[in-house]
Tab-separated table of C-alpha atoms in Angstrom:
chain	number	residue	atom	x	y	z
G	1	MET	CA	-12.360	5.187	5.827
G	2	TYR	CA	-10.999	4.314	9.251
G	3	ASN	CA	-9.635	6.033	12.340
G	4	GLU	CA	-8.693	2.818	14.125
G	5	LEU	CA	-5.367	2.314	15.885
G	6	TYR	CA	-3.598	-1.053	15.834
G	7	ILE	CA	-0.340	-2.155	17.424
G	8	TYR	CA	1.658	-5.138	16.192
G	9	SER	CA	3.703	-6.943	18.855
G	10	ILE	CA	6.898	-8.350	17.375
G	11	ARG	CA	7.517	-10.706	20.287
G	12	LYS	CA	3.960	-12.055	20.471
G	13	ASP	CA	3.362	-11.933	16.695
G	14	THR	CA	-0.110	-10.456	17.260
G	15	TRP	CA	-2.145	-7.439	16.183
G	16	THR	CA	-4.065	-5.579	18.916
G	17	LYS	CA	-6.729	-2.945	18.341
G	18	VAL	CA	-6.258	-0.064	20.802
G	19	ASP	CA	-9.360	1.973	21.597
G	20	ILE	CA	-8.428	5.460	22.816
G	21	PRO	CA	-11.164	8.105	23.294
G	22	GLY	CA	-11.242	11.193	21.066
G	23	PRO	CA	-9.150	10.046	18.085
G	24	PRO	CA	-8.679	12.113	14.898
G	25	PRO	CA	-11.555	11.821	12.388
G	26	ARG	CA	-11.387	9.039	9.801
G	27	ARG	CA	-8.928	9.634	6.962
G	28	CYS	CA	-6.329	8.264	4.551
G	29	ALA	CA	-3.186	9.588	2.802
G	30	HIS	CA	-2.115	11.425	5.982
G	31	GLN	CA	1.365	11.338	7.502
G	32	ALA	CA	2.444	9.963	10.874
G	33	VAL	CA	5.823	10.424	12.587
G	34	VAL	CA	7.091	8.991	15.890
G	35	VAL	CA	9.406	11.072	18.121
G	36	PRO	CA	10.956	10.254	21.548
G	37	GLN	CA	9.774	13.441	23.281
G	38	GLY	CA	7.470	13.104	26.285
G	39	GLY	CA	7.913	9.353	26.612
G	40	GLY	CA	7.148	8.810	22.937
G	41	GLN	CA	4.722	10.644	20.681
G	42	LEU	CA	2.991	9.849	17.399
G	43	TRP	CA	2.265	12.988	15.357
G	44	VAL	CA	-0.381	12.948	12.604
G	45	PHE	CA	-1.054	15.699	10.053
G	46	GLY	CA	-3.572	16.134	7.251
G	47	GLY	CA	-4.986	13.510	4.928
G	48	GLU	CA	-8.307	13.184	3.167
G	49	PHE	CA	-11.814	11.870	3.807
G	50	ALA	CA	-14.281	10.504	1.270
G	51	SER	CA	-17.696	9.054	2.012
G	52	PRO	CA	-18.634	5.727	0.385
G	53	ASP	CA	-21.036	7.440	-2.021
G	54	GLY	CA	-18.455	10.067	-2.966
G	55	GLU	CA	-20.773	12.907	-1.959
G	56	GLN	CA	-18.463	14.114	0.830
G	57	PHE	CA	-14.787	14.703	0.161
G	58	TYR	CA	-12.309	17.037	1.805
G	59	HIS	CA	-8.694	17.463	2.896
G	60	TYR	CA	-7.648	17.945	6.509
G	61	LYS	CA	-5.139	20.471	7.854
G	62	ASP	CA	-5.338	19.408	11.502
G	63	LEU	CA	-2.417	18.289	13.662
G	64	TRP	CA	-2.785	15.562	16.304
G	65	VAL	CA	-0.453	13.888	18.782
G	66	LEU	CA	-0.861	10.505	20.426
G	67	HIS	CA	0.961	10.474	23.762
G	68	LEU	CA	2.247	6.904	23.881
G	69	ALA	CA	3.075	7.009	27.600
G	70	THR	CA	-0.458	7.947	28.669
G	71	LYS	CA	-2.275	6.609	25.574
G	72	THR	CA	-4.213	9.827	25.014
G	73	TRP	CA	-5.000	11.779	21.829
G	74	GLU	CA	-4.616	15.550	21.737
G	75	GLN	CA	-5.337	17.993	18.922
G	76	ILE	CA	-2.710	20.731	18.670
G	77	ARG	CA	-4.144	24.026	17.471
G	78	SER	CA	-1.452	26.253	15.988
G	79	THR	CA	-1.857	28.920	13.324
G	80	GLY	CA	0.330	29.446	10.272
G	81	GLY	CA	0.491	25.781	9.294
G	82	PRO	CA	0.108	24.092	5.902
G	83	SER	CA	-3.211	24.232	4.053
G	84	GLY	CA	-5.417	21.143	3.874
G	85	ARG	CA	-3.783	18.409	1.820
G	86	SER	CA	-2.994	14.729	1.382
G	87	GLY	CA	-0.131	12.820	-0.229
G	88	HIS	CA	2.359	15.100	1.548
G	89	ARG	CA	5.447	13.838	3.394
G	90	MET	CA	6.632	14.577	6.933
G	91	VAL	CA	9.793	13.648	8.872
G	92	ALA	CA	11.233	14.287	12.328
G	93	TRP	CA	14.385	16.416	12.171
G	94	LYS	CA	16.061	17.137	15.510
G	95	ARG	CA	13.269	18.708	17.609
G	96	GLN	CA	11.093	19.627	14.655
G	97	LEU	CA	8.626	18.118	12.216
G	98	ILE	CA	9.326	19.079	8.613
G	99	LEU	CA	6.578	18.753	5.996
G	100	PHE	CA	6.851	18.914	2.199
G	101	GLY	CA	4.471	18.867	-0.765
G	102	GLY	CA	1.173	17.067	-1.239
G	103	PHE	CA	-1.958	18.010	-3.146
G	104	HIS	CA	-5.465	19.389	-2.692
G	105	GLU	CA	-8.363	18.444	-4.947
G	106	SER	CA	-11.902	19.750	-5.186
G	107	ALA	CA	-14.810	19.137	-7.535
G	108	ARG	CA	-13.629	21.998	-9.740
G	109	ASP	CA	-9.838	21.939	-9.632
G	110	TYR	CA	-6.684	20.554	-8.037
G	111	ILE	CA	-3.302	21.873	-6.962
G	112	TYR	CA	0.029	20.223	-6.123
G	113	TYR	CA	2.432	21.750	-3.614
G	114	SER	CA	6.204	22.110	-3.234
G	115	ASP	CA	6.127	24.226	-0.063
G	116	VAL	CA	8.047	23.349	3.118
G	117	TYR	CA	6.823	23.857	6.688
G	118	THR	CA	8.460	23.191	10.033
G	119	PHE	CA	6.716	22.564	13.359
G	120	SER	CA	8.685	23.079	16.580
G	121	LEU	CA	8.199	20.337	19.170
G	122	ASP	CA	9.343	22.846	21.822
G	123	THR	CA	7.156	25.885	21.040
G	124	PHE	CA	4.346	24.056	19.173
G	125	GLN	CA	4.521	26.697	16.417
G	126	TRP	CA	4.393	26.315	12.622
G	127	SER	CA	6.815	28.207	10.355
G	128	LYS	CA	6.940	28.276	6.574
G	129	LEU	CA	10.459	27.856	5.166
G	130	SER	CA	11.799	29.653	2.114
G	131	PRO	CA	14.835	27.582	1.067
G	132	SER	CA	17.267	29.120	-1.405
G	133	GLY	CA	18.177	27.451	-4.671
G	134	PRO	CA	16.042	25.594	-7.234
G	135	GLY	CA	13.981	22.948	-5.468
G	136	PRO	CA	11.588	20.167	-6.489
G	137	THR	CA	8.553	20.978	-8.592
G	138	PRO	CA	5.159	20.459	-6.892
G	139	ARG	CA	4.391	16.790	-6.197
G	140	SER	CA	2.868	14.255	-3.819
G	141	GLY	CA	3.819	10.740	-2.726
G	142	CYS	CA	7.574	11.291	-2.907
G	143	LEU	CA	10.430	9.893	-0.825
G	144	MET	CA	11.323	12.107	2.131
G	145	ALA	CA	13.938	10.907	4.612
G	146	VAL	CA	16.593	12.325	6.928
G	147	THR	CA	20.175	11.382	6.051
G	148	PRO	CA	22.971	10.762	8.602
G	149	GLN	CA	24.580	13.991	7.398
G	150	GLY	CA	21.561	15.978	8.655
G	151	SER	CA	20.062	16.710	5.238
G	152	ILE	CA	16.578	15.768	4.061
G	153	ALA	CA	16.382	13.748	0.848
G	154	ILE	CA	13.478	14.163	-1.599
G	155	TYR	CA	13.091	11.704	-4.485
G	156	GLY	CA	10.431	11.070	-7.102
G	157	GLY	CA	6.729	11.540	-6.515
G	158	TYR	CA	3.710	12.215	-8.693
G	159	SER	CA	1.873	15.239	-10.047
G	160	LYS	CA	-0.599	16.003	-12.793
G	161	GLN	CA	-1.433	19.042	-14.857
G	162	ARG	CA	-4.195	19.996	-17.230
G	163	VAL	CA	-3.108	19.823	-20.879
G	164	LYS	CA	-6.491	20.774	-22.326
G	165	LYS	CA	-10.104	20.938	-21.213
G	166	ASP	CA	-11.037	17.820	-19.232
G	167	VAL	CA	-7.699	16.163	-20.057
G	168	ASP	CA	-4.966	15.789	-17.415
G	169	LYS	CA	-1.461	14.432	-17.825
G	170	GLY	CA	0.257	12.643	-14.936
G	171	THR	CA	4.004	12.842	-14.330
G	172	GLN	CA	6.035	10.358	-12.295
G	173	HIS	CA	9.121	12.247	-11.178
G	174	SER	CA	12.559	10.669	-10.905
G	175	ASP	CA	14.666	13.662	-9.844
G	176	MET	CA	16.336	13.943	-6.424
G	177	PHE	CA	17.123	16.834	-4.075
G	178	LEU	CA	18.693	17.512	-0.696
G	179	LEU	CA	17.285	20.103	1.700
G	180	LYS	CA	20.130	21.291	3.927
G	181	PRO	CA	20.439	23.790	6.792
G	182	ALA	CA	22.245	26.794	5.327
G	183	GLU	CA	24.862	28.980	6.916
G	184	GLY	CA	23.808	32.405	8.047
G	185	GLY	CA	21.404	31.806	10.890
G	186	GLU	CA	18.783	29.503	12.301
G	187	GLY	CA	15.873	28.727	10.003
G	188	LYS	CA	17.931	29.183	6.816
G	189	TRP	CA	17.724	26.265	4.397
G	190	ALA	CA	18.911	25.547	0.864
G	191	TRP	CA	17.902	23.164	-1.913
G	192	THR	CA	20.545	21.210	-3.846
G	193	ARG	CA	19.738	18.979	-6.803
G	194	ILE	CA	21.764	15.755	-6.868
G	195	ASN	CA	22.237	12.971	-9.395
G	196	PRO	CA	23.251	9.805	-7.509
G	197	SER	CA	25.152	7.011	-9.231
G	198	GLY	CA	24.172	3.349	-9.310
G	199	VAL	CA	20.870	1.693	-10.173
G	200	LYS	CA	17.998	3.928	-9.133
G	201	PRO	CA	14.365	2.764	-9.041
G	202	THR	CA	12.493	2.767	-12.325
G	203	ALA	CA	9.796	5.443	-12.745
G	204	ARG	CA	7.007	4.861	-10.223
G	205	SER	CA	4.833	6.385	-7.530
G	206	GLY	CA	3.126	4.963	-4.460
G	207	PHE	CA	6.350	3.366	-3.244
G	208	SER	CA	7.047	2.888	0.465
G	209	VAL	CA	10.036	4.248	2.409
G	210	ALA	CA	11.902	3.294	5.592
G	211	VAL	CA	15.344	4.025	7.036
G	212	ALA	CA	17.619	1.129	8.065
G	213	PRO	CA	19.721	1.218	11.274
G	214	ASN	CA	22.815	1.996	9.202
G	215	HIS	CA	20.966	5.062	7.805
G	216	GLN	CA	20.447	3.573	4.373
G	217	ILE	CA	17.100	4.561	2.855
G	218	LEU	CA	14.925	1.667	1.650
G	219	VAL	CA	12.331	1.990	-1.132
G	220	PHE	CA	9.844	-0.839	-1.738
G	221	GLY	CA	7.252	-1.497	-4.452
G	222	GLY	CA	5.089	1.125	-6.092
G	223	VAL	CA	3.213	1.497	-9.357
G	224	CYS	CA	3.969	2.962	-12.781
G	225	ASP	CA	0.812	4.326	-14.408
G	226	GLU	CA	0.519	4.288	-18.181
G	227	GLU	CA	-2.058	6.961	-18.940
G	228	GLU	CA	-4.025	7.619	-22.087
G	229	GLU	CA	-6.899	10.029	-22.549
G	230	GLU	CA	-9.537	7.408	-21.800
G	231	SER	CA	-7.626	4.775	-19.833
G	232	LEU	CA	-5.208	4.254	-16.979
G	233	GLU	CA	-3.244	1.040	-16.481
G	234	GLY	CA	-0.697	0.454	-13.749
G	235	SER	CA	2.317	-1.863	-13.518
G	236	PHE	CA	2.971	-2.794	-9.892
G	237	PHE	CA	6.341	-3.651	-8.317
G	238	SER	CA	7.654	-5.686	-5.397
G	239	ASP	CA	11.342	-4.837	-5.725
G	240	LEU	CA	13.534	-3.253	-3.063
G	241	TYR	CA	16.037	-0.427	-3.625
G	242	ILE	CA	18.542	1.130	-1.244
G	243	TYR	CA	19.901	4.661	-1.278
G	244	ASP	CA	23.274	5.067	0.433
G	245	SER	CA	23.523	8.766	1.269
G	246	ALA	CA	27.196	8.558	2.302
G	247	LYS	CA	28.127	7.358	-1.198
G	248	SER	CA	25.206	9.102	-2.954
G	249	ARG	CA	24.477	5.830	-4.712
G	250	TRP	CA	21.411	3.681	-5.462
G	251	PHE	CA	21.471	-0.110	-5.228
G	252	ALA	CA	18.933	-2.726	-6.259
G	253	ALA	CA	18.671	-5.115	-3.300
G	254	GLN	CA	19.390	-8.779	-3.919
G	255	LEU	CA	18.183	-11.712	-1.849
G	256	LYS	CA	20.798	-14.428	-1.417
G	257	GLY	CA	18.300	-17.223	-0.798
G	258	PRO	CA	18.349	-19.586	2.224
G	259	LYS	CA	21.691	-21.201	3.039
G	260	SER	CA	21.970	-24.950	2.612
G	261	GLU	CA	21.918	-26.561	6.034
G	262	LYS	CA	21.178	-30.050	7.263
G	263	LYS	CA	17.873	-28.890	8.706
G	264	LYS	CA	16.808	-27.354	5.396
G	265	ARG	CA	16.303	-28.831	1.971
G	266	ARG	CA	19.448	-28.477	-0.106
G	267	ARG	CA	19.149	-26.357	-3.198
G	268	GLY	CA	21.897	-28.187	-5.038
G	269	LYS	CA	24.151	-25.115	-4.995
G	270	ALA	CA	27.445	-24.617	-3.239
G	271	GLU	CA	27.420	-22.345	-0.208
G	272	ASP	CA	29.245	-19.051	-0.346
G	273	PRO	CA	32.446	-18.980	1.722
G	274	GLU	CA	31.468	-17.477	5.058
G	275	GLY	CA	31.758	-13.719	5.084
G	276	THR	CA	32.182	-13.254	1.339
G	277	THR	CA	30.006	-10.720	-0.398
G	278	GLU	CA	28.441	-10.661	-3.832
G	279	GLN	CA	31.170	-8.336	-5.095
G	280	GLU	CA	33.961	-10.652	-3.880
G	281	THR	CA	32.495	-13.736	-5.539
G	282	GLY	CA	31.979	-11.846	-8.770
G	283	GLY	CA	28.291	-12.632	-8.816
G	284	SER	CA	28.895	-16.343	-9.457
G	285	SER	CA	26.614	-17.384	-6.577
G	286	ALA	CA	23.638	-15.310	-7.716
G	287	PRO	CA	20.450	-17.389	-7.656
G	288	GLU	CA	18.636	-18.186	-10.869
G	289	PRO	CA	15.542	-16.155	-11.788
G	290	LEU	CA	12.617	-17.461	-9.771
G	291	GLU	CA	9.056	-17.669	-11.039
G	292	VAL	CA	6.487	-17.177	-8.288
G	293	ILE	CA	2.781	-17.724	-8.882
G	294	LYS	CA	0.325	-16.604	-6.211
G	295	GLU	CA	-3.453	-16.820	-6.426
G	296	VAL	CA	-5.765	-14.424	-4.622
G	297	VAL	CA	-9.425	-15.398	-4.307
G	298	SER	CA	-11.869	-12.530	-3.888
G	299	GLU	CA	-14.954	-12.580	-1.730
G	300	ASP	CA	-17.065	-13.015	-4.868
G	301	GLY	CA	-15.058	-16.035	-5.952
G	302	THR	CA	-12.959	-14.361	-8.633
G	303	VAL	CA	-9.444	-15.778	-8.806
G	304	VAL	CA	-6.655	-13.342	-9.639
G	305	THR	CA	-3.327	-14.957	-10.533
G	306	ILE	CA	-0.205	-12.907	-9.857
G	307	LYS	CA	2.824	-14.129	-11.772
G	308	GLN	CA	6.276	-12.807	-10.942
G	309	VAL	CA	9.649	-13.534	-12.445
G	310	LEU	CA	12.136	-12.460	-9.792
G	311	THR	CA	15.470	-11.556	-11.334
G	312	PRO	CA	18.047	-10.804	-8.612
G	313	SER	CA	20.356	-7.894	-9.281
G	314	GLY	CA	22.437	-5.334	-7.455
G	315	LEU	CA	23.677	-5.391	-3.885
G	316	GLY	CA	22.382	-6.287	-0.459
G	317	VAL	CA	22.092	-4.054	2.573
G	318	GLN	CA	25.052	-3.751	4.897
G	319	PRO	CA	24.948	-5.681	8.215
G	320	SER	CA	22.631	-4.337	10.893
G	321	PRO	CA	21.756	-5.380	14.449
G	322	LYS	CA	20.694	-8.953	15.212
G	323	ALA	CA	17.060	-9.730	14.392
G	324	ASP	CA	14.415	-10.370	17.003
G	325	ASP	CA	14.133	-14.098	17.682
G	326	SER	CA	10.371	-14.511	17.438
G	327	ALA	CA	10.088	-12.800	14.074
G	328	SER	CA	13.115	-14.576	12.606
G	329	GLU	CA	11.484	-17.893	13.475
G	330	ALA	CA	8.345	-16.988	11.504
G	331	SER	CA	7.130	-19.210	8.714
G	332	SER	CA	9.291	-19.151	5.613
G	333	THR	CA	7.467	-19.383	2.302
G	334	GLY	CA	10.325	-18.611	-0.070
G	335	GLN	CA	7.958	-16.104	-1.723
G	336	GLU	CA	8.241	-12.365	-1.799
G	337	PRO	CA	5.309	-10.034	-1.129
G	338	CYS	CA	3.247	-9.730	-4.300
G	339	PRO	CA	3.585	-6.474	-6.281
G	340	ARG	CA	1.795	-3.586	-4.550
G	341	SER	CA	1.711	0.129	-3.921
G	342	ASN	CA	1.122	2.169	-0.765
G	343	ALA	CA	2.271	-0.557	1.627
G	344	MET	CA	3.451	0.316	5.138
G	345	LEU	CA	7.186	-0.082	5.771
G	346	ALA	CA	9.099	-0.132	9.068
G	347	VAL	CA	12.471	-1.330	10.375
G	348	LYS	CA	12.895	-2.743	13.882
G	349	HIS	CA	15.706	-4.901	15.319
G	350	GLY	CA	17.299	-5.117	11.886
G	351	LEU	CA	14.121	-6.511	10.299
G	352	LEU	CA	12.254	-4.804	7.495
G	353	TYR	CA	8.466	-5.153	7.838
G	354	VAL	CA	6.011	-4.769	4.935
G	355	TYR	CA	2.284	-4.562	5.692
G	356	GLY	CA	-0.660	-4.434	3.307
G	357	GLY	CA	-1.037	-2.059	0.410
G	358	MET	CA	-3.033	-2.502	-2.777
G	359	PHE	CA	-2.749	-3.704	-6.347
G	360	GLU	CA	-5.038	-3.698	-9.355
G	361	ALA	CA	-6.322	-6.516	-11.528
G	362	GLY	CA	-8.152	-5.041	-14.481
G	363	ASP	CA	-10.683	-2.565	-13.091
G	364	ARG	CA	-10.491	-4.082	-9.608
G	365	GLN	CA	-8.467	-2.771	-6.700
G	366	VAL	CA	-7.405	-5.321	-4.086
G	367	THR	CA	-6.597	-4.152	-0.562
G	368	LEU	CA	-4.163	-6.408	1.293
G	369	SER	CA	-3.659	-7.251	4.970
G	370	ASP	CA	-0.617	-9.534	4.779
G	371	LEU	CA	2.586	-8.926	6.767
G	372	TYR	CA	6.144	-9.904	5.809
G	373	CYS	CA	9.594	-9.363	7.259
G	374	LEU	CA	13.097	-9.484	5.812
G	375	ASP	CA	16.290	-9.828	7.852
G	376	LEU	CA	18.454	-6.961	6.560
G	377	HIS	CA	21.571	-8.575	8.016
G	378	LYS	CA	21.206	-11.925	6.251
G	379	MET	CA	19.238	-10.752	3.164
G	380	GLU	CA	18.240	-14.377	2.528
G	381	GLU	CA	14.467	-14.497	2.057
G	382	TRP	CA	11.162	-12.923	3.011
G	383	LYS	CA	9.313	-14.535	5.913
G	384	THR	CA	5.527	-14.507	6.124
G	385	LEU	CA	4.118	-13.326	9.452
G	386	VAL	CA	0.479	-12.942	8.357
G	387	GLU	CA	-0.688	-14.563	5.130
G	388	MET	CA	-3.186	-13.033	2.734
G	389	ASP	CA	-6.708	-13.806	3.905
G	390	PRO	CA	-9.067	-13.880	0.897
G	391	LYS	CA	-12.082	-13.200	3.139
G	392	SER	CA	-10.533	-9.980	4.458
G	393	GLN	CA	-9.798	-8.571	1.011
G	394	GLU	CA	-12.030	-5.955	-0.456
G	395	TRP	CA	-12.750	-5.268	-4.113
G	396	LEU	CA	-13.138	-1.562	-4.773
G	397	GLU	CA	-14.812	-0.885	-8.100
G	398	GLU	CA	-15.304	2.399	-9.898
G	399	SER	CA	-18.026	2.630	-12.536
G	400	ASP	CA	-17.437	4.727	-15.637
G	401	SER	CA	-20.498	6.833	-14.899
G	402	GLU	CA	-23.503	7.016	-12.628
G	403	GLU	CA	-25.626	5.633	-15.471
G	404	ASP	CA	-23.356	2.583	-15.810
G	405	SER	CA	-23.504	2.011	-12.080
G	406	SER	CA	-27.268	2.240	-11.865
G	407	SER	CA	-27.804	0.076	-14.937
G	408	ASP	CA	-25.439	-2.534	-13.511
G	409	GLU	CA	-27.352	-2.554	-10.251
G	410	GLU	CA	-30.674	-2.749	-12.099
G	411	SER	CA	-29.389	-5.673	-14.168
G	412	ALA	CA	-28.172	-7.472	-11.084
G	413	ASP	CA	-31.438	-6.788	-9.273
G	414	GLY	CA	-33.376	-7.940	-12.321
G	415	GLU	CA	-31.449	-11.187	-12.410
G	416	ASP	CA	-32.128	-11.555	-8.688
G	417	GLU	CA	-35.861	-11.285	-9.355
G	418	ASP	CA	-35.659	-13.630	-12.354
G	419	GLN	CA	-33.804	-16.145	-10.244
G	420	GLU	CA	-36.356	-15.874	-7.454
G	421	ASP	CA	-39.159	-16.483	-9.980
G	422	SER	CA	-37.418	-19.561	-11.328
G	423	ALA	CA	-36.865	-20.799	-7.792
G	424	GLU	CA	-40.576	-20.545	-7.086
G	425	GLU	CA	-41.335	-22.519	-10.242
G	426	GLY	CA	-38.841	-25.175	-9.216
G	427	ALA	CA	-35.198	-24.180	-9.560
G	428	ASP	CA	-33.327	-24.949	-12.737
G	429	PRO	CA	-32.005	-28.486	-12.221
G	430	GLN	CA	-28.854	-27.645	-14.178
G	431	HIS	CA	-27.579	-25.258	-11.503
G	432	PRO	CA	-24.805	-26.716	-9.307
G	433	GLU	CA	-26.085	-28.020	-5.983
G	434	VAL	CA	-25.048	-26.481	-2.673
G	435	ALA	CA	-23.241	-28.868	-0.332
G	436	ARG	CA	-24.325	-29.039	3.304
G	437	GLY	CA	-22.330	-26.637	5.462
G	438	GLU	CA	-20.819	-24.924	2.407
G	439	GLN	CA	-20.270	-21.182	2.666
G	440	PHE	CA	-21.285	-18.862	-0.161
G	441	GLU	CA	-17.665	-17.920	-0.899
G	442	GLU	CA	-16.778	-21.604	-1.268
G	443	TYR	CA	-19.837	-22.301	-3.422
G	444	LEU	CA	-19.152	-19.329	-5.706
G	445	SER	CA	-15.473	-20.207	-6.061
G	446	ARG	CA	-16.382	-23.799	-6.995
G	447	THR	CA	-19.175	-22.893	-9.440
G	448	GLU	CA	-17.851	-19.589	-10.794
G	449	GLN	CA	-17.538	-20.669	-14.429
G	450	HIS	CA	-21.145	-21.903	-14.532
G	451	TRP	CA	-22.519	-18.557	-13.362
G	452	LEU	CA	-20.221	-16.504	-15.593
G	453	LYS	CA	-21.356	-18.473	-18.628
G	454	LEU	CA	-24.996	-18.067	-17.639
G	455	ALA	CA	-24.562	-14.341	-16.953
G	456	ARG	CA	-22.928	-13.751	-20.345
G	457	SER	CA	-25.862	-15.398	-22.080
G	458	HIS	CA	-28.206	-13.001	-20.259
G	459	VAL	CA	-26.360	-9.691	-20.686
G	460	GLY	CA	-24.873	-10.380	-24.123
G	461	PRO	CA	-21.304	-10.818	-25.407
G	462	GLU	CA	-20.681	-7.060	-25.665
G	463	ALA	CA	-21.231	-6.417	-21.942
G	464	LYS	CA	-18.333	-5.283	-19.780
G	465	GLU	CA	-16.653	-7.919	-17.645
G	466	LYS	CA	-17.554	-5.951	-14.517
G	467	LYS	CA	-21.246	-6.162	-15.377
G	468	VAL	CA	-20.987	-9.885	-16.160
G	469	LEU	CA	-19.371	-10.514	-12.773
G	470	LYS	CA	-22.052	-8.570	-10.910
G	471	VAL	CA	-24.865	-10.423	-12.641
G	472	ALA	CA	-23.143	-13.782	-12.117
G	473	GLN	CA	-22.712	-13.090	-8.422
G	474	ALA	CA	-26.352	-12.012	-8.033
G	475	MET	CA	-27.604	-15.163	-9.751
G	476	ALA	CA	-25.341	-17.415	-7.703
G	477	LYS	CA	-26.349	-15.698	-4.450
G	478	SER	CA	-30.035	-16.142	-5.206
G	479	CYS	CA	-29.586	-19.823	-5.994
G	480	PHE	CA	-27.420	-20.324	-2.904
G	481	ASP	CA	-29.900	-18.582	-0.585
G	482	ASP	CA	-32.770	-20.660	-1.951
G	483	ALA	CA	-30.807	-23.869	-1.441
G	484	VAL	CA	-29.847	-22.932	2.114
G	485	GLN	CA	-33.469	-22.126	2.894
G	486	ASP	CA	-34.584	-25.470	1.455
G	487	ILE	CA	-32.008	-27.302	3.580
G	488	ALA	CA	-33.176	-25.445	6.692
G	489	GLN	CA	-36.825	-26.292	5.993
G	490	ALA	CA	-35.933	-29.923	5.381
G	491	ARG	CA	-34.360	-30.100	8.839
G	492	HIS	CA	-37.643	-28.942	10.397
């Protein structure tokens, strides 16, 4: 868990870590909102903390503000606010922060919320709202955005409920509501359920949300979990949807592809007449489905191949202000961000930015640090600002039980000791040699199949893939360390 603060400069194309004394404690799944008051403020509420060993876990209910003008953190202590939670959503509405939903989980039980709170940026006081009308059921991770009409849109989200002892059932919601100020006095609000037309996102959670300059709401990525009693498998997305609140309509965004110019390679397709839209051309210029294959190499040498078939459909976003020059000149890969959930989304100067997130490959979770942008005016192609760095990725593994975890570690340690013994007796000549100057990651990536085969022969064909990988890595590391030590001694 982190409590670090980073700023990305669009003009300089650089990340900068900003160290400000007295920040909020480390957390994740909180909410942060920027408002113009006081020279610019970043407000942060709630979230959760978990220690690496899982022994400590709790939800926050604290409220913090980062004063951007003076670069100082301040904790705002105000009674009557929401209970501790994470997965909630918060937006700035006029001179207020409005918070909805979320969940709280303990070792014994969990609860999902559908309550609404408002925090006044003038009086620094919390108030709980009691909107009239049937509203959303309790949920976390939903869309929450302010529309140009002054309403607050709520879409989708996730919740779970206990169906029998020790068995929970997750629900990915796809309903949509508007929270509107009601007539009859200040502080009166009302829920209205709506059913927009068009092509709405398929069932998912963990999607990311941003609002475009023309007030269209953008939804990117997410995951659809297929749950059974003993298993959970997720399908991840990298598609982009737009909600037009004026028309109450969903669109699936379509990339037009780069235009054929003398400076660029021609695609062998005729250019659209300047100014024509997809509707006017009847869809005849739609690009063919594109297959994108991207490989991610983990720090232990495992290669995960992500295969996407990108089928364009729907409509693009309406024109927005001209993009910033430096970002629009960024490297163009012709590839979209790989499927992911819980990415960060922002719009600035008519560019949509997507940072990081995570996806799963089997029982592995990959955390990402790549950064992309998309010109919402041109809607041609994604541009890569920061590529995926395999060395910065982190595999997060969950063992089925403490016994599995300890036995895995014992097996790996045992193989370590076995390997050390064999090294003392004169290392197995069949092991791949380590090249001078080669890093362990490079060695493991190059020799991965050898160690996997050897590990399987040691742990047996019935062993879980996770255990095989751990043992293989331990054996390879031992051999690598011995070789490096031998090379160092030879130099002396």
